[in-house]
XYZ file of C-alpha atoms in Angstrom:
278
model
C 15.059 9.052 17.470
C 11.733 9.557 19.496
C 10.208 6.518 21.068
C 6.309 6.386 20.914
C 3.519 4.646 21.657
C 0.950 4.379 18.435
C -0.179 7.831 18.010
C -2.335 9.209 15.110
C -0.016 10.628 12.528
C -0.687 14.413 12.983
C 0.716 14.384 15.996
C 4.430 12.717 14.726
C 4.670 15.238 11.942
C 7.611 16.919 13.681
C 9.412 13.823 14.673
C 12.191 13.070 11.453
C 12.636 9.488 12.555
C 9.580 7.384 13.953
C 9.893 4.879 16.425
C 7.012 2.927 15.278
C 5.403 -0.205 17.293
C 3.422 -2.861 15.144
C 2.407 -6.133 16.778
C 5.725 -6.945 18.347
C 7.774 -4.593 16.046
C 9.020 -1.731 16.172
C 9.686 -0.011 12.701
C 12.627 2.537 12.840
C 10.575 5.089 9.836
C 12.274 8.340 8.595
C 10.325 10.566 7.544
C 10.085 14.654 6.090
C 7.783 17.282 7.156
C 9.680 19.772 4.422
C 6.111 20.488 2.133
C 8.141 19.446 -0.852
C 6.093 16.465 -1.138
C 2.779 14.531 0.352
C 4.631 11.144 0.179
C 7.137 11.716 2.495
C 5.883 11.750 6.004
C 3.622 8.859 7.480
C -0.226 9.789 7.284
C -3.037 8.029 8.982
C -3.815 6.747 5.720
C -1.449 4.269 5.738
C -1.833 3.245 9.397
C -4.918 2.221 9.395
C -5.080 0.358 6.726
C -1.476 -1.504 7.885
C -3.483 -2.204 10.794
C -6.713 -3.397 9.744
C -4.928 -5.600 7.357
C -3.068 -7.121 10.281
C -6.586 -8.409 11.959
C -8.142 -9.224 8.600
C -6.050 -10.675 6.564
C -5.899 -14.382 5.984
C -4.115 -16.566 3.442
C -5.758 -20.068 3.799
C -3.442 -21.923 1.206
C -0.463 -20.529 -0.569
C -1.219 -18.920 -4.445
C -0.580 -20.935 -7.095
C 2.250 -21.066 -9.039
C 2.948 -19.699 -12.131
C 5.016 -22.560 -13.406
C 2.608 -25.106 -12.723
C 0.553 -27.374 -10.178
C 3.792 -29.272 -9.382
C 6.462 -26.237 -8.918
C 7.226 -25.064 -5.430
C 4.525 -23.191 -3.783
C 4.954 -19.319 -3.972
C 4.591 -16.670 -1.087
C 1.579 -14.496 -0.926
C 2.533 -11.023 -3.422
C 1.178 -7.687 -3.043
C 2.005 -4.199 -4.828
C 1.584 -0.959 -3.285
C 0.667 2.535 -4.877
C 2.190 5.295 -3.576
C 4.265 3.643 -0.402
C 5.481 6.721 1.269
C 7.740 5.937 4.383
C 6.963 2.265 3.541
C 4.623 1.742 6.925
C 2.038 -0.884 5.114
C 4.531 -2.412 2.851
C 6.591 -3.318 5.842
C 3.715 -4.556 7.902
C 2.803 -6.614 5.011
C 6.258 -8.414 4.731
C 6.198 -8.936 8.339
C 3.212 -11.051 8.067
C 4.520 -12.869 5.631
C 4.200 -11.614 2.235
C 6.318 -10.219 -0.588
C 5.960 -7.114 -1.408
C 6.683 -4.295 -4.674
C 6.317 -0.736 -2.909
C 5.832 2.300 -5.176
C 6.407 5.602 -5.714
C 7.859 8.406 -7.263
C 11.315 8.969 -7.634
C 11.808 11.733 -4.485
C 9.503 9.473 -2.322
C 11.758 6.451 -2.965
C 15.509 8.438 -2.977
C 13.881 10.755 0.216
C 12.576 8.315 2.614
C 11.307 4.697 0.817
C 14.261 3.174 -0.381
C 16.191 4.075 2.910
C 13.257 2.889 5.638
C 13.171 -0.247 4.067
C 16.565 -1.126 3.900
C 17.091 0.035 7.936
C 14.196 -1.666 8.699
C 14.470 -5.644 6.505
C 16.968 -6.831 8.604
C 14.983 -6.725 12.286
C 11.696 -8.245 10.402
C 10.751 -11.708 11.957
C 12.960 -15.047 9.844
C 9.447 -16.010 7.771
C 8.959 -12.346 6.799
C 8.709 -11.593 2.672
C 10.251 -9.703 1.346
C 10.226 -5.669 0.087
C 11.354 -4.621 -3.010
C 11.180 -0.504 -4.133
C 10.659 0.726 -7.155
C 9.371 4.100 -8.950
C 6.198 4.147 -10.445
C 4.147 7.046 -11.974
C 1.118 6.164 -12.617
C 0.492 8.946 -15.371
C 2.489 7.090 -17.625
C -0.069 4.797 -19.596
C 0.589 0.735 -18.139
C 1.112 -0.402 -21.895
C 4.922 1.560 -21.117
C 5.590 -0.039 -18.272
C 8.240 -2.842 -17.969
C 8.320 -5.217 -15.540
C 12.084 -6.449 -15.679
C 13.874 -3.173 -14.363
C 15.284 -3.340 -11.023
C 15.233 0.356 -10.789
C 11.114 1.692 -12.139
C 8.006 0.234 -13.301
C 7.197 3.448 -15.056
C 9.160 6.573 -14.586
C 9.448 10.255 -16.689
C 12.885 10.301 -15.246
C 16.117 8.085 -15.829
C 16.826 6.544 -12.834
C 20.564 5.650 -12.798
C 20.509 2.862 -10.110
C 18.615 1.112 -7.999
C 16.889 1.461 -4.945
C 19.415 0.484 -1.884
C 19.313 -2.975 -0.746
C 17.204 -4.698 -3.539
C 17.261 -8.582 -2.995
C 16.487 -11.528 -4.907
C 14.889 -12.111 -8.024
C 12.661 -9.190 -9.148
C 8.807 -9.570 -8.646
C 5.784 -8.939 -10.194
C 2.404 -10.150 -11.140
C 0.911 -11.967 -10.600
C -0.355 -10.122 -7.698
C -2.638 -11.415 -4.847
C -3.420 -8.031 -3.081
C -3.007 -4.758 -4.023
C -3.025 -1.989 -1.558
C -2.614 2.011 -1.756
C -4.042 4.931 1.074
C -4.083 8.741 0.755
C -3.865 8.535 -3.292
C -7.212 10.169 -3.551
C -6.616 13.663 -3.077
C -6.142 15.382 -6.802
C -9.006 15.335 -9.737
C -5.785 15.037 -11.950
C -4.879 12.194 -10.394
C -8.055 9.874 -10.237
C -8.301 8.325 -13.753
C -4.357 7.333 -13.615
C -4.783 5.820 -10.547
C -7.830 3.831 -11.634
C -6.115 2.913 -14.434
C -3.185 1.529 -12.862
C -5.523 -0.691 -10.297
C -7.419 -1.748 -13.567
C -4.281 -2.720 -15.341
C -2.743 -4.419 -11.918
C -5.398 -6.693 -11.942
C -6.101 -7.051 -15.674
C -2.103 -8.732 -15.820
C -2.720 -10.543 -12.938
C -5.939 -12.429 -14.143
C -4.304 -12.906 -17.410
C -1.678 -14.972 -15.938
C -3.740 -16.833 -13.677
C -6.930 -16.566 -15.330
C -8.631 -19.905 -13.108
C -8.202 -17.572 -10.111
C -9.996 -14.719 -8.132
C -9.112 -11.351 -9.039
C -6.814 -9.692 -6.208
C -8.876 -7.513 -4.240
C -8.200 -3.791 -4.133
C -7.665 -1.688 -0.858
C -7.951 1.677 -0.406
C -7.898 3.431 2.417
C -8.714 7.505 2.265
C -9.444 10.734 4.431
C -12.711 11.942 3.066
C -11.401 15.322 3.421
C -12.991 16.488 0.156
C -16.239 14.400 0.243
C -16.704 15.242 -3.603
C -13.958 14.498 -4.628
C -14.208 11.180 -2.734
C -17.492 10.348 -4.262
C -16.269 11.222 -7.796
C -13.499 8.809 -7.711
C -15.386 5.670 -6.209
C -18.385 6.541 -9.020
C -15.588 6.536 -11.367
C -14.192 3.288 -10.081
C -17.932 1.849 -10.152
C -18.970 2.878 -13.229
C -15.564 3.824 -15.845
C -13.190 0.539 -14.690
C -15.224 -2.352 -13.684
C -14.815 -2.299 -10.108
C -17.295 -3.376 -7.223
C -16.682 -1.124 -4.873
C -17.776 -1.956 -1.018
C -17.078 0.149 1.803
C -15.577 -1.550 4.715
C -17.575 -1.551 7.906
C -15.978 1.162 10.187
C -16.786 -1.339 13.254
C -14.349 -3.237 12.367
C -11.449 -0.428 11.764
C -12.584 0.732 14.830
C -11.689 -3.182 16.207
C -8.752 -3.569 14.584
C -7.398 0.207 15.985
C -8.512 -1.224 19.434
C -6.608 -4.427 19.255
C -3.398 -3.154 18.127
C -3.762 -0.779 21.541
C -4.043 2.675 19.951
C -5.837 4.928 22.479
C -7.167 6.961 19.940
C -10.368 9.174 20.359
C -13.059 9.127 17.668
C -11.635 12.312 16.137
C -8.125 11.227 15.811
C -9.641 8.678 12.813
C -12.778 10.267 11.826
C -13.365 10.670 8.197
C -10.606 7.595 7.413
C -12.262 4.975 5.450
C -11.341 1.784 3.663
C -12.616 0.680 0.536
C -12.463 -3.062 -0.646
C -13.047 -3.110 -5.176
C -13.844 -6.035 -6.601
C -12.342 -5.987 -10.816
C -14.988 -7.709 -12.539
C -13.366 -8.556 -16.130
C-alpha cells in the first residue's frame, strides 16, 4: 500500500491501493488502472467534489421524516451516480450522512463493494452509513425497484449482494444527490438526465412540502461540446436550473484540505449545482 499526501489523481494511476487522507481520515481505496473500465480507478472528478462538499456542506436541522412530524428524526440521505472506488460516498458518510453508491455491476464486484466494506469500520462513531448497489441508468426509472438489496436497475442478474450491506435498505427520499466524471459519452447524456430527473421527481413526491434535493456534478470539460450539450440539455429537456459553482471557492476548499496543487493539476474541473423545478 503506498502512503500519500493528497495528490491529483493522474499521478496515483499506478498505485492499486490508495492511501488516501481526508480531513483526519485516511481512506484505504483499491483501485484498477487495467482500461477495462473508466469507473474503476479514482479520478479528480470525484475528489474535488468530495472536497468541496466537505467545506460547503451544511445540514441546519435534520430532514423530515417520512412517517410523520412526531417519528424519530432521520439522518441526512444522499445517492450517488456512478461511485467508482467510492471516494465521495465515503467522505459523505464520514460527515455524517447515509449514503446509496452506484454503479455498474464490474465497478461494484471490481473495486466499490470491496473499498467500502475495508474502509466502514475506521469511519468516525456518528458516521452514516454506505450501502452499494448496481445501477444502469439506461434502463428507463419506471423498471427500477427500490426493495432489492442487490440493484436498483441492472441488465444483468446479480446473484448476491454487495459485501457488507447493513441495516435496513435506503432510498428516497433523497436530500442530495451527487455524481462526477459521468459526462463523457453523447450516448450517455439523456440516461443520465433522466435518472437525476427521476431521483428528484420520487423524492418530491414523497415529501412534496420540501425543497427539491439539489444536484451536483462535478466534470472535466475535456470535450467542451460535449459539456455544453449536456448542461443545455439539462436546462432546457429536464427542468433543471443549472448554476455553475464559483471556481474561487473550489479553489478554497482544495486549499483548506492542504492539497498543494498547481493551477494545472485542476484546470478544466468544474462543479455544477441544478436546481429540478417540477
Amino acid at each position: 500500500m503506498a502512503s500519500s499526501s493528497l495528490r491529483p489523481a493522474h499521478e496515483t494511476k499506478h498505485i492499486p491501493i490508495l492511501d488516501y487522507p481526508f480531513r483526519a481520515l485516511r481512506f484505504h481505496l483499491a483501485q484498477l488502472d487495467d482500461g477495462a473500465t473508466n469507473g474503476s480507478a479514482l479520478w479528480l472528478g470525484a475528489q474535488c467534489l468530495s472536497l468541496y462538499l466537505a467545506d460547503n456542506l451544511k445540514l441546519n436541522k435534520p430532514p423530515p421524516s417520512t412517517h410523520g412530524p412526531s417519528a424519530p428524526a432521520r439522518r441526512p440521505r444522499a445517492i450517488e451516480l456512478g461511485s467508482g472506488i467510492g471516494l465521495s460516498a465515503l467522505a459523505l458518510a464520514s460527515m455524517g450522512w447515509d449514503v446509496i453508491a452506484t454503479d455498474l455491476q464490474d465497478v461494484v464486484s471490481s473495486v466499490l463493494s470491496g473499498n467500502v466494506s475495508r474502509n466502514r469500520a475506521h469511519l468516525p462513531a456518528n458516521s452514516g452509513s454506505v450501502q452499494v448497489r448496481v445501477l444502469d441508468w439506461t434502463i428507463p426509472p419506471d423498471q427500477w425497484v427500490w426493495d432489492n438489496p442487490y440493484a436498483i436497475a441492472s441488465s444483468q442478474g446479480e446473484k448476491q449482494a454487495p459485501a457488507g450491506q447493513h441495516g435496513s435498505l435506503l432510498g428516497p427520499p433523497f436530500d442530495l444527490i451527487i455524481t462526477s466524471d459521468t459526462i463523457y459519452s453523447t450516448t450517455l447524456v439523456t440516461p443520465l438526465l433522466r435518472a437525476l430527473n427521476a431521483l428528484c421527481t420520487a423524492s418530491l413526491s414523497l415529501l412534496p412540502e420540501t425543497r427539491c434535493p439539489p444536484v451536483y456534478i462535478c466534470i472535466e470539460r475535456r470535450d467542451p461540446a460535449l459539456v455544453d450539450h449536456a448542461l443545455s440539455h439539462a436546462r432546457n429537456s429536464w427542468g433543471f436550473k443549472v448554476v455553475c459553482i464559483p471556481r474561487k471557492k473550489l479553489a478554497k476548499a482544495i486549499e483548506k484540505a492542504g492539497a498543494h496543487w498547481e493551477k494545472d493539476d485542476w484546470e478544466g474541473v468544474e462543479i455544477w449545482k441544478l436546481a429540478f423545478h417540477s
